[in-house]
PDB file of C-alpha atoms and ligand atoms in Angstrom:
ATOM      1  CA  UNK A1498      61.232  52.142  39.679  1.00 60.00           C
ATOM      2  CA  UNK A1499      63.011  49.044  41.001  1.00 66.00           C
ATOM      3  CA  UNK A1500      61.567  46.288  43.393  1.00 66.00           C
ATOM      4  CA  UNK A1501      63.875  46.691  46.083  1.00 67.00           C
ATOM      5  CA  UNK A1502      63.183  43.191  47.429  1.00 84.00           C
ATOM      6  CA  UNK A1503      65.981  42.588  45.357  1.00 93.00           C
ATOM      7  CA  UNK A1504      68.815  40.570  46.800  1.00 96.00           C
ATOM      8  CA  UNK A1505      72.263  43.016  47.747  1.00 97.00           C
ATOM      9  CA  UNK A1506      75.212  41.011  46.321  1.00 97.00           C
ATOM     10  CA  UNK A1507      77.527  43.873  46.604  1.00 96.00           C
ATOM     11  CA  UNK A1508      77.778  47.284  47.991  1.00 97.00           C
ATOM     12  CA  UNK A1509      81.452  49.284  46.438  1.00 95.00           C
ATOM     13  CA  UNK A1510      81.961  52.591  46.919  1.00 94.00           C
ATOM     14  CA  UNK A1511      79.694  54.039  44.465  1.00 96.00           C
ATOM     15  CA  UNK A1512      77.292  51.401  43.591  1.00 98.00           C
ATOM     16  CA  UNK A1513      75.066  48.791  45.026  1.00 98.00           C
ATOM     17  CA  UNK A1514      74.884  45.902  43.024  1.00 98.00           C
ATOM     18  CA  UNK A1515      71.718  43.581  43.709  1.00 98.00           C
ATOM     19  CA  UNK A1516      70.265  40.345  41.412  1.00 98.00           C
ATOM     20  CA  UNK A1517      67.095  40.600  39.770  1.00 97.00           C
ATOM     21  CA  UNK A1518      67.329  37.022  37.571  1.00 96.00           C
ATOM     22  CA  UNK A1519      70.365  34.282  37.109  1.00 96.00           C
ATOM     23  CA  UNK A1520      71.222  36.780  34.084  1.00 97.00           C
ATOM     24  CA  UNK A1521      70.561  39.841  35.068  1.00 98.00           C
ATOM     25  CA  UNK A1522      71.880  42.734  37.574  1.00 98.00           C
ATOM     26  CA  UNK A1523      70.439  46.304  39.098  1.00 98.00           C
ATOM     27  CA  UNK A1524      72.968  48.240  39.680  1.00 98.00           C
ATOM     28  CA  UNK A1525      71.601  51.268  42.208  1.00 98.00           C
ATOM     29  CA  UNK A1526      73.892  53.894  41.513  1.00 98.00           C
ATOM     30  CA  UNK A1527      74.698  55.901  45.370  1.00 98.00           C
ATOM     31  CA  UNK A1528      74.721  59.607  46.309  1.00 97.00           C
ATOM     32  CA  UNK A1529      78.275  59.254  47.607  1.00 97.00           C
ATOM     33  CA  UNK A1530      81.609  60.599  46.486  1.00 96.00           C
ATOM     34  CA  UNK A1531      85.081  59.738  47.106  1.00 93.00           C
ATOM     35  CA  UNK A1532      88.657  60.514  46.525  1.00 89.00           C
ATOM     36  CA  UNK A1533      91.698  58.690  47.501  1.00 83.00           C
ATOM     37  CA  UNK A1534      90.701  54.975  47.186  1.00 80.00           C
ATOM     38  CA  UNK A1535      87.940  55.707  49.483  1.00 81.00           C
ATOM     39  CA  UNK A1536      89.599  57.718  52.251  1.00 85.00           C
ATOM     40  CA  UNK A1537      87.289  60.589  51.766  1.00 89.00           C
ATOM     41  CA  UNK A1538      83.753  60.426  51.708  1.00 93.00           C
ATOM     42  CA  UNK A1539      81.072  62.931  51.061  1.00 96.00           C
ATOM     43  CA  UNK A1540      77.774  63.066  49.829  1.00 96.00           C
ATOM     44  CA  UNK A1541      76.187  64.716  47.412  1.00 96.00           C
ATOM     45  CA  UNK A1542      72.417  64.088  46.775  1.00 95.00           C
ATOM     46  CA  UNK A1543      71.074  63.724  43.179  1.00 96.00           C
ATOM     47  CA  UNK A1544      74.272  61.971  42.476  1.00 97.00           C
ATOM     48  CA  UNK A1545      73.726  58.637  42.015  1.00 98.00           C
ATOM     49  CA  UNK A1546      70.348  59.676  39.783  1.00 98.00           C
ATOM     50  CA  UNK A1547      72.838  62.143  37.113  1.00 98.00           C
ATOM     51  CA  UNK A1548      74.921  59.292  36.889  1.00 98.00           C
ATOM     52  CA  UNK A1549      73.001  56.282  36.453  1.00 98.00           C
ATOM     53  CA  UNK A1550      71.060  58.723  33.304  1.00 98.00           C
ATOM     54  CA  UNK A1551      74.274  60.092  32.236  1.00 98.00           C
ATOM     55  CA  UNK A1552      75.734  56.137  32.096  1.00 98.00           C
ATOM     56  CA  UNK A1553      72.523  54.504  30.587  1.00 98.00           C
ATOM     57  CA  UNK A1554      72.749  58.031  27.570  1.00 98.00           C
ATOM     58  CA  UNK A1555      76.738  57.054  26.632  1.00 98.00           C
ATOM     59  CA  UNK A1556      75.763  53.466  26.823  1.00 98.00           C
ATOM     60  CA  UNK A1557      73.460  53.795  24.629  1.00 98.00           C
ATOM     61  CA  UNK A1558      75.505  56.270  22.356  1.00 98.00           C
ATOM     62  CA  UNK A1559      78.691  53.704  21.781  1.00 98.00           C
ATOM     63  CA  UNK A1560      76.350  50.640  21.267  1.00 98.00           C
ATOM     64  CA  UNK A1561      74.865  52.935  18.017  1.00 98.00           C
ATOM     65  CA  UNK A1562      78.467  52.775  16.964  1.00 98.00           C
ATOM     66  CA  UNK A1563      78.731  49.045  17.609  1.00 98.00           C
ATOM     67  CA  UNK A1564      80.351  48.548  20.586  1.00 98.00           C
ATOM     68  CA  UNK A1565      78.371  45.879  22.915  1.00 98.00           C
ATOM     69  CA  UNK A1566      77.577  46.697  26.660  1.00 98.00           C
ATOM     70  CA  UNK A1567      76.503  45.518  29.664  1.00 98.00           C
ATOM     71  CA  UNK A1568      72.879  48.057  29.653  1.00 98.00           C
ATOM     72  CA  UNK A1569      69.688  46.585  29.232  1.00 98.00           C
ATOM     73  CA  UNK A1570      67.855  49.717  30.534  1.00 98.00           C
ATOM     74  CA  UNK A1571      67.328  52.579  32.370  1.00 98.00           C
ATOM     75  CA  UNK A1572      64.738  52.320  35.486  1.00 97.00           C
ATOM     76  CA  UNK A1573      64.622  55.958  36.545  1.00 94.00           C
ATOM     77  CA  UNK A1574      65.880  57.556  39.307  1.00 95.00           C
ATOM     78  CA  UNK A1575      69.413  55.702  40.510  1.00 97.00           C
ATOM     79  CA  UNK A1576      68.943  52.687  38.823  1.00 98.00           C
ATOM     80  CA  UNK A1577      70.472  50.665  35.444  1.00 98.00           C
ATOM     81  CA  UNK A1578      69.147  46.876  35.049  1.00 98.00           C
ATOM     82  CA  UNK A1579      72.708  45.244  33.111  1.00 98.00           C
ATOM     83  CA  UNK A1580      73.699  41.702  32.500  1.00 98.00           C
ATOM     84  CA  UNK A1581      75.316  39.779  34.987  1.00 98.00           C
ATOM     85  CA  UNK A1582      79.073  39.847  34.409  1.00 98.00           C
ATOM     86  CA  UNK A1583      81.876  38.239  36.010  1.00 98.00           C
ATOM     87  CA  UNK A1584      84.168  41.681  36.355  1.00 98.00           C
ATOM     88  CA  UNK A1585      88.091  41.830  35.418  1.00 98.00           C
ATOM     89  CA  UNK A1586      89.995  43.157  38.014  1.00 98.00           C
ATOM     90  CA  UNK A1587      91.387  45.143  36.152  1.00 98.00           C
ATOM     91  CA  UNK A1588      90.802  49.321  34.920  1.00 98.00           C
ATOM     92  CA  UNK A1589      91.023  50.167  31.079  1.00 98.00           C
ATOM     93  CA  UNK A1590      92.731  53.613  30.842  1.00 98.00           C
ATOM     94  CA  UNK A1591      92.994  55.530  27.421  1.00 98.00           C
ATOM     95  CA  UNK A1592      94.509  59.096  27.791  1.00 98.00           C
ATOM     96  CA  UNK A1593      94.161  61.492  25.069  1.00 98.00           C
ATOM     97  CA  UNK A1594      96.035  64.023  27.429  1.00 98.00           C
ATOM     98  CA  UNK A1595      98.679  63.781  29.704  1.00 98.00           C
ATOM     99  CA  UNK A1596      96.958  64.560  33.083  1.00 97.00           C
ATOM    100  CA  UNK A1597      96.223  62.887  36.965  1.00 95.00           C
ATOM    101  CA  UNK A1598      98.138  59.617  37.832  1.00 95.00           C
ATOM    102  CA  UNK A1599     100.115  59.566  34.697  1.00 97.00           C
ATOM    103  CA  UNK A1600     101.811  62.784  35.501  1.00 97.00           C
ATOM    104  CA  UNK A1601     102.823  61.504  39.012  1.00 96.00           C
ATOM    105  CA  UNK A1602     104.158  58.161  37.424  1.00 95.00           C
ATOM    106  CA  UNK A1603     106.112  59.929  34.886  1.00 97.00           C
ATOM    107  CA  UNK A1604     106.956  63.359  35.617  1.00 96.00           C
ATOM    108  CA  UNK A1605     108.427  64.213  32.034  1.00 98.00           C
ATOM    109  CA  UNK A1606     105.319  64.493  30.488  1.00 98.00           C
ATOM    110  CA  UNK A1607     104.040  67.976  30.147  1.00 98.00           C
ATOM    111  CA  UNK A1608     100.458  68.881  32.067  1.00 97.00           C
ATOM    112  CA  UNK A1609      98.107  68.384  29.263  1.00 97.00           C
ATOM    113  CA  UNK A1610     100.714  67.085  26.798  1.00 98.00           C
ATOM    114  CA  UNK A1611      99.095  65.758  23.389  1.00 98.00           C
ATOM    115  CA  UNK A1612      98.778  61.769  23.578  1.00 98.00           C
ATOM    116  CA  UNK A1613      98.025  60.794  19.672  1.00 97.00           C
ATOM    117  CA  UNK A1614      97.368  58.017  19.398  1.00 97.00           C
ATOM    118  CA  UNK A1615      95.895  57.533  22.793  1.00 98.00           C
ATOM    119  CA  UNK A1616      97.893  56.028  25.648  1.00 98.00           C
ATOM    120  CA  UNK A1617      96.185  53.278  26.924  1.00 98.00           C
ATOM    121  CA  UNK A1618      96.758  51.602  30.314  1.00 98.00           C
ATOM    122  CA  UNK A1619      95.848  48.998  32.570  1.00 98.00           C
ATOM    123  CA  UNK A1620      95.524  48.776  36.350  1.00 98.00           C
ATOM    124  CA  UNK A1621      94.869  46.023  38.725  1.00 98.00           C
ATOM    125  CA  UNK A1622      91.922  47.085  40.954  1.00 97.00           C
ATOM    126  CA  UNK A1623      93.316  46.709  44.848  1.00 95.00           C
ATOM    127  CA  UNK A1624      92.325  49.719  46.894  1.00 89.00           C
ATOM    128  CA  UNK A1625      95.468  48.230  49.567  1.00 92.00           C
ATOM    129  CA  UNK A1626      97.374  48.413  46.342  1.00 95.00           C
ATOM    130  CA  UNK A1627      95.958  51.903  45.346  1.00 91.00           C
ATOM    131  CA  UNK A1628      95.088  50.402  41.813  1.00 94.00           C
ATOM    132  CA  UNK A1629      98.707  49.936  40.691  1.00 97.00           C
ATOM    133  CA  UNK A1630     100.081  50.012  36.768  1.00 97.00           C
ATOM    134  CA  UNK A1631     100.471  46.857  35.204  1.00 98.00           C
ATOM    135  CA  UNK A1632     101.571  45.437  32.075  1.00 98.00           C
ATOM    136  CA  UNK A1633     100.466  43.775  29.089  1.00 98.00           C
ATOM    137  CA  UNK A1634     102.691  40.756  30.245  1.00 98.00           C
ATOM    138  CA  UNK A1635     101.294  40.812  33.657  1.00 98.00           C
ATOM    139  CA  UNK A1636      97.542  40.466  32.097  1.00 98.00           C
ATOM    140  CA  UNK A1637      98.726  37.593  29.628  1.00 98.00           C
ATOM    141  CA  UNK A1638     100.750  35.402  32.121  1.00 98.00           C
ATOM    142  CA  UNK A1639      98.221  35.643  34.945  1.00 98.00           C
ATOM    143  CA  UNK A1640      95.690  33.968  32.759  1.00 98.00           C
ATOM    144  CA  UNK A1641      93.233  37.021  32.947  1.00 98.00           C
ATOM    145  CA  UNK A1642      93.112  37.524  29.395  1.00 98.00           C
ATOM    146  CA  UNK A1643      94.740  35.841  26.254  1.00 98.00           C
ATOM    147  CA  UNK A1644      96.635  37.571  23.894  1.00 98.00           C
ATOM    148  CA  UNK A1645      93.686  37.839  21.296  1.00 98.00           C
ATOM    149  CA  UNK A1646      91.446  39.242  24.140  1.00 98.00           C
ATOM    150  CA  UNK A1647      93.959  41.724  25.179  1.00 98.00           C
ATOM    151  CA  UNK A1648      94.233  43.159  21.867  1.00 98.00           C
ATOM    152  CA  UNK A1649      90.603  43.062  20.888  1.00 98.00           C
ATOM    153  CA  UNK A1650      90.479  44.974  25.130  1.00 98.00           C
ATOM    154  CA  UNK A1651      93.041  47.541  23.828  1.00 98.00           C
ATOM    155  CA  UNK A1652      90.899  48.203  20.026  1.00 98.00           C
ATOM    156  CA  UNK A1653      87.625  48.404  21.947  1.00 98.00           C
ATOM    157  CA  UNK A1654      89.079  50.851  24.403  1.00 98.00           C
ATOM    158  CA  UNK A1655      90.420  53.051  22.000  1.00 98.00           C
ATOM    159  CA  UNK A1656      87.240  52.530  19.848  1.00 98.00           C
ATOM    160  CA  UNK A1657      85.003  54.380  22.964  1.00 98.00           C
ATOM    161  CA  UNK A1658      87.616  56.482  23.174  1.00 98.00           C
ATOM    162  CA  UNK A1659      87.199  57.777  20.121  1.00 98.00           C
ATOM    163  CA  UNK A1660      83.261  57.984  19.828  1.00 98.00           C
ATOM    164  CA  UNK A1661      82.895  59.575  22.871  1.00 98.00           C
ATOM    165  CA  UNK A1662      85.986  62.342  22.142  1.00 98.00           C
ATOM    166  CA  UNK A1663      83.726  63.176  19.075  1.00 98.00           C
ATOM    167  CA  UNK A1664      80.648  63.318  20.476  1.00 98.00           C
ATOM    168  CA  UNK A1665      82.218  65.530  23.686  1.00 98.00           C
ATOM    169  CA  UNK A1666      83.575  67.275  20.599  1.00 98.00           C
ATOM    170  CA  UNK A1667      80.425  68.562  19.416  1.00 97.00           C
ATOM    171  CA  UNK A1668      79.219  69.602  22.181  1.00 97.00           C
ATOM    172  CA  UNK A1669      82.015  71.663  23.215  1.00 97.00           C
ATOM    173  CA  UNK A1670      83.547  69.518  25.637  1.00 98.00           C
ATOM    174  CA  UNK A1671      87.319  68.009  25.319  1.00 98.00           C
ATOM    175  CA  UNK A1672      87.674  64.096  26.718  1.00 98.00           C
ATOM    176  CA  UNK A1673      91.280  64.083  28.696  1.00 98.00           C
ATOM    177  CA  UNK A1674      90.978  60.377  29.819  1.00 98.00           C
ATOM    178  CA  UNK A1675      88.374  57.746  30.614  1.00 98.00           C
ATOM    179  CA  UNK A1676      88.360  54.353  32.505  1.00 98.00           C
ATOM    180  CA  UNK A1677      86.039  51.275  32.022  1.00 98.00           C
ATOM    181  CA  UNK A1678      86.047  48.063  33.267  1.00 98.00           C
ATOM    182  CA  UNK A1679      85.184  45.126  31.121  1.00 98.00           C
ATOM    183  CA  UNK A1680      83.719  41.382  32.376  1.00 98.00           C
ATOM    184  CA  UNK A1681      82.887  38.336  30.915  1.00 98.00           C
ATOM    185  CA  UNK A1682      79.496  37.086  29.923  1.00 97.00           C
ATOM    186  CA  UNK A1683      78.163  33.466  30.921  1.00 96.00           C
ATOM    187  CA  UNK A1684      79.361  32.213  27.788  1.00 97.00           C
ATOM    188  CA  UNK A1685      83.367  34.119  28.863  1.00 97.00           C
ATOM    189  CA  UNK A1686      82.740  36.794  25.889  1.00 98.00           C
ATOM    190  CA  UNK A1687      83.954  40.241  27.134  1.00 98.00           C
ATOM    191  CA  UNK A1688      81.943  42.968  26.861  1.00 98.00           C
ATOM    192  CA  UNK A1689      81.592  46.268  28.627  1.00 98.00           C
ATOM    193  CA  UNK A1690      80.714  46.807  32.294  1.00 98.00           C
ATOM    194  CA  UNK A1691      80.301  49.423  34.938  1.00 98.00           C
ATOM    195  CA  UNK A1692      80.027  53.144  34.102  1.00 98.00           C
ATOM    196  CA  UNK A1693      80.485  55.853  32.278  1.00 98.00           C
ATOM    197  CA  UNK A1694      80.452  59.034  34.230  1.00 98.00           C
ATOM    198  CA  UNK A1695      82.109  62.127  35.373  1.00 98.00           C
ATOM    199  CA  UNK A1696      83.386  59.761  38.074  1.00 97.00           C
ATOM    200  CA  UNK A1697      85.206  57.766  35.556  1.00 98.00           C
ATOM    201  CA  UNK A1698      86.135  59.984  32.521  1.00 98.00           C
ATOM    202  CA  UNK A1699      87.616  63.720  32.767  1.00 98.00           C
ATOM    203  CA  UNK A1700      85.971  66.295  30.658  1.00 98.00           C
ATOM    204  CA  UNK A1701      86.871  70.100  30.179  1.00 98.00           C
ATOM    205  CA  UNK A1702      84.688  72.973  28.930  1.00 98.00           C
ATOM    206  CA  UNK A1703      85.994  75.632  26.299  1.00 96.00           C
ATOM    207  CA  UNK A1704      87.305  77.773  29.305  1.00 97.00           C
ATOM    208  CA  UNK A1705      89.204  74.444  30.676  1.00 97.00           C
ATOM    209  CA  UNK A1706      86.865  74.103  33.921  1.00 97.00           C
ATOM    210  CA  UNK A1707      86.378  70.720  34.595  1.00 98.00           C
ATOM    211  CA  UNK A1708      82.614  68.748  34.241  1.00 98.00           C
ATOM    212  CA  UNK A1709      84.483  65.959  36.440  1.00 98.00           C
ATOM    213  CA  UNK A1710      85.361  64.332  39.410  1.00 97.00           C
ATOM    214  CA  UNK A1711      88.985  66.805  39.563  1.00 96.00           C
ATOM    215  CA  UNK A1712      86.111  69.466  40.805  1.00 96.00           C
ATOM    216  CA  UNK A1713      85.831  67.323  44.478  1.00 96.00           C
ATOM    217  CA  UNK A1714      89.140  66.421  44.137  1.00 93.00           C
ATOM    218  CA  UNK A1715      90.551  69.609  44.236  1.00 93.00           C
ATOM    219  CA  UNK A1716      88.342  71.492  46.323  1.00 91.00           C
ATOM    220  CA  UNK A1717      86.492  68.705  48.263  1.00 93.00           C
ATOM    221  CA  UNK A1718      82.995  71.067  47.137  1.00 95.00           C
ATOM    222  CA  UNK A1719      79.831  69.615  46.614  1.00 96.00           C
ATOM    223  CA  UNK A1720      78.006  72.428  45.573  1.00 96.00           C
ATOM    224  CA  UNK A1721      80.798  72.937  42.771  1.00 96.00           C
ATOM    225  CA  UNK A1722      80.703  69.556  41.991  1.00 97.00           C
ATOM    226  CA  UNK A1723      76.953  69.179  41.565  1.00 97.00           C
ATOM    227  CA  UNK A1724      76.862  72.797  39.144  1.00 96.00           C
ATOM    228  CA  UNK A1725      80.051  70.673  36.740  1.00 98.00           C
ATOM    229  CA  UNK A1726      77.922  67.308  36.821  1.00 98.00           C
ATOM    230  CA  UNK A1727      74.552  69.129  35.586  1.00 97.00           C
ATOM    231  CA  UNK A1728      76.825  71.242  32.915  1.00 97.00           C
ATOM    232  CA  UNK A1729      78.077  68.129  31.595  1.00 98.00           C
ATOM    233  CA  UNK A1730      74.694  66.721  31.331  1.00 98.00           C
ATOM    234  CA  UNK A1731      73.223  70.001  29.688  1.00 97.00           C
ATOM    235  CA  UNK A1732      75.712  70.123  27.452  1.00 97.00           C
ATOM    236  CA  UNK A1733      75.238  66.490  26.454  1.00 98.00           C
ATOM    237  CA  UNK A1734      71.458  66.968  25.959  1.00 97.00           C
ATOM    238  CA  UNK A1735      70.759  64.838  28.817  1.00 97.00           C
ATOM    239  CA  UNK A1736      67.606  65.986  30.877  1.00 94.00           C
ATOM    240  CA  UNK A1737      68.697  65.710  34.615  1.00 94.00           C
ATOM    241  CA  UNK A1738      65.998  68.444  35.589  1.00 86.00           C
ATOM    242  CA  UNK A1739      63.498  65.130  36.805  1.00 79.00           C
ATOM    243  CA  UNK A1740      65.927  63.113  38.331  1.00 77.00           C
ATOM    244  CA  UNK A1741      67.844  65.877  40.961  1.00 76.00           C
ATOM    245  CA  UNK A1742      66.402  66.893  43.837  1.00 59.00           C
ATOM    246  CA  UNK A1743      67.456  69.215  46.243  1.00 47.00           C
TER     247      UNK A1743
HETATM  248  N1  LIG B2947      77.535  44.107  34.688  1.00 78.38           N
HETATM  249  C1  LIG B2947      78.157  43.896  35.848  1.00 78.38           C
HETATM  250  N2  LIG B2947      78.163  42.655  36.400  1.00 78.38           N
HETATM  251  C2  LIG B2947      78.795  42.415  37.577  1.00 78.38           C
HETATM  252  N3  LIG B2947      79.451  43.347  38.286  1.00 78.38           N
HETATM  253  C3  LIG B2947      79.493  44.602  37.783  1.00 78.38           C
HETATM  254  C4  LIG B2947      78.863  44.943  36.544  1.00 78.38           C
HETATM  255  N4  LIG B2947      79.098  46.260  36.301  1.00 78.38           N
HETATM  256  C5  LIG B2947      79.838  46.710  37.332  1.00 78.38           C
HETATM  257  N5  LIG B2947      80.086  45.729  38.234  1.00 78.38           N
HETATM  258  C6  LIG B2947      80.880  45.802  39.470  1.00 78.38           C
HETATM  259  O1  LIG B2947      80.079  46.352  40.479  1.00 78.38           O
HETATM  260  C7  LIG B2947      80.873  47.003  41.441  1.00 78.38           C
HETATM  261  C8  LIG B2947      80.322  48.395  41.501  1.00 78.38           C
HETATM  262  O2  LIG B2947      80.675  49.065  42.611  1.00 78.38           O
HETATM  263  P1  LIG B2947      81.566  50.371  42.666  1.00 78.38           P
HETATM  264  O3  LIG B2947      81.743  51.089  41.380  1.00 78.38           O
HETATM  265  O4  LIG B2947      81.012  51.085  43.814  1.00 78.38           O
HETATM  266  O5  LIG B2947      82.951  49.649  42.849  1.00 78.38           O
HETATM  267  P2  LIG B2947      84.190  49.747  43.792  1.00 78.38           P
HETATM  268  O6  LIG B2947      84.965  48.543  43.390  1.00 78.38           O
HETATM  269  O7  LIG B2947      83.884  49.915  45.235  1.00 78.38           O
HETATM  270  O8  LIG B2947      84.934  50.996  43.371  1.00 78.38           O
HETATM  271  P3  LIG B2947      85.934  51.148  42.180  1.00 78.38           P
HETATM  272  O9  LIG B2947      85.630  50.050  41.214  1.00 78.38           O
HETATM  273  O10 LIG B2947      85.558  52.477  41.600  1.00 78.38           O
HETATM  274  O11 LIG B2947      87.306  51.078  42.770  1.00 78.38           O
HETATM  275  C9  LIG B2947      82.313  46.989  40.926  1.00 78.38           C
HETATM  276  O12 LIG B2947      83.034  45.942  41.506  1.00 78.38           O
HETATM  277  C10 LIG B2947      82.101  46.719  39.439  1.00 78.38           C
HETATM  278  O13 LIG B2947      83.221  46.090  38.858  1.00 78.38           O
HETATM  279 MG1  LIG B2948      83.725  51.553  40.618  1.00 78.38          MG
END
């Protein structure tokens, strides 16, 4: 459990973010789910707890295969203690099927179109903006990232990408697309922030049901939601049984 004397630095839509030490974060991961850059709202309790296990699991997973995060560990219940980052404002796409945004943005592609080698994308986080597209160019010449950075971003990317399409692989599962969000250390190194949940990747079964997000999306459903989030978990090997309630 987590002293929740803690200081609040942040509350976003789906997290609470408080400081435990000048280095280190809690993030308390909420019961509440949204679509459309926050316009709709529901809740859906045991939430927060599947996702802050599910997040701390694939954490864990890519940093066997070398890639450095943000986790330190897993507290129970909601919360993750991370390092302290300062965030990019910008979302890491990689696509390994055409699907969502990208279909609206570029109607030629075909619903569920091949993408080999993954597409990979970048958008500036502004909900007043609704997250728009950017470029390469835009990252460079803002001074956000250098060139180096933006490749090593891109490698990385593709890099969790692939280690988690295998691992959702053997279990069954196919990975459409994911999003991260990267931020820089104390010392301005990059490394991996945020999550890594159905809220931020999409994830079919061998039938093509989704064990994502699309599932409130679509129907606005709770219930249905709650069922895809503990399937993805079960199928993943991750014990949720302790943490959901109700
Ligand atoms: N290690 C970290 N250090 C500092 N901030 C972090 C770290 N990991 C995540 N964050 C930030 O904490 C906040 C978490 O809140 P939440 O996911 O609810 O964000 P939001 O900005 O409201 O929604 P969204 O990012 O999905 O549009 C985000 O701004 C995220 O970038
Ligand atoms: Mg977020």
């Amino acid at each position: 459990m987590v002293d929740m004397e803690l200081k609040l630095l942040y509350e976003g839509k789906t997290k609470r973010v408080y400081s435990k030490t000048p280095e280190l974060l809690v993030l308390e991961f909420k019961d509440d789910v949204t679509a459309m850059d926050g316009l709709v709202k529901k809740t859906m309790p045991g939430k927060g707890a599947i996702n802050a296990k599910l997040s701390a699991y694939l954490f864990k997973h890519i940093e066997k295969h070398g890639i450095e995060t943000h986790l330190v560990e897993y507290n129970g219940d909601r919360f993750l203690t991370v390092r302290r980052l300062e965030m990019l404002p910008i979302e890491v796409i990689a696509r390994n099927y055409a699907y969502g945004s990208l279909l609206k943005r570029m109607p030629l592609y075909k619903k569920m179109q091949e993408l080999n080698p993954p597409l990979v994308e970048f958008h500036y986080k502004d909900d007043s903006l609704h997250d728009p597209l950017i470029t390469p160019e835009d990252i460079t010449y803002t001074g956000l990232l250098t060139s180096g950075e933006l490749r090593w971003l891109i490698e990385t990317t593709i890099k969790i990408n692939n280690v988690l399409s295998e691992l959702f692989s053997g279990a069954g599962l196919k990975l459409v697309d994911l999003k991260v969000e990267y931020g820089r250390d104390r010392n301005g190194r990059l490394i991996l922030g945020d999550e890594l949940t159905g809220d931020s990747i999409r994830v079919l079964d061998d039938k093509g049901n989704h064990l994502d997000k699309e599932v409130f999306r679509r129907t606005g459903d709770i219930e249905a939601l709650r069922t895809a989030y503990i399937e993805l978990c079960n199928r993943l090997g991750v014990d949720v049984g302790d943490v959901v309630h109700g």
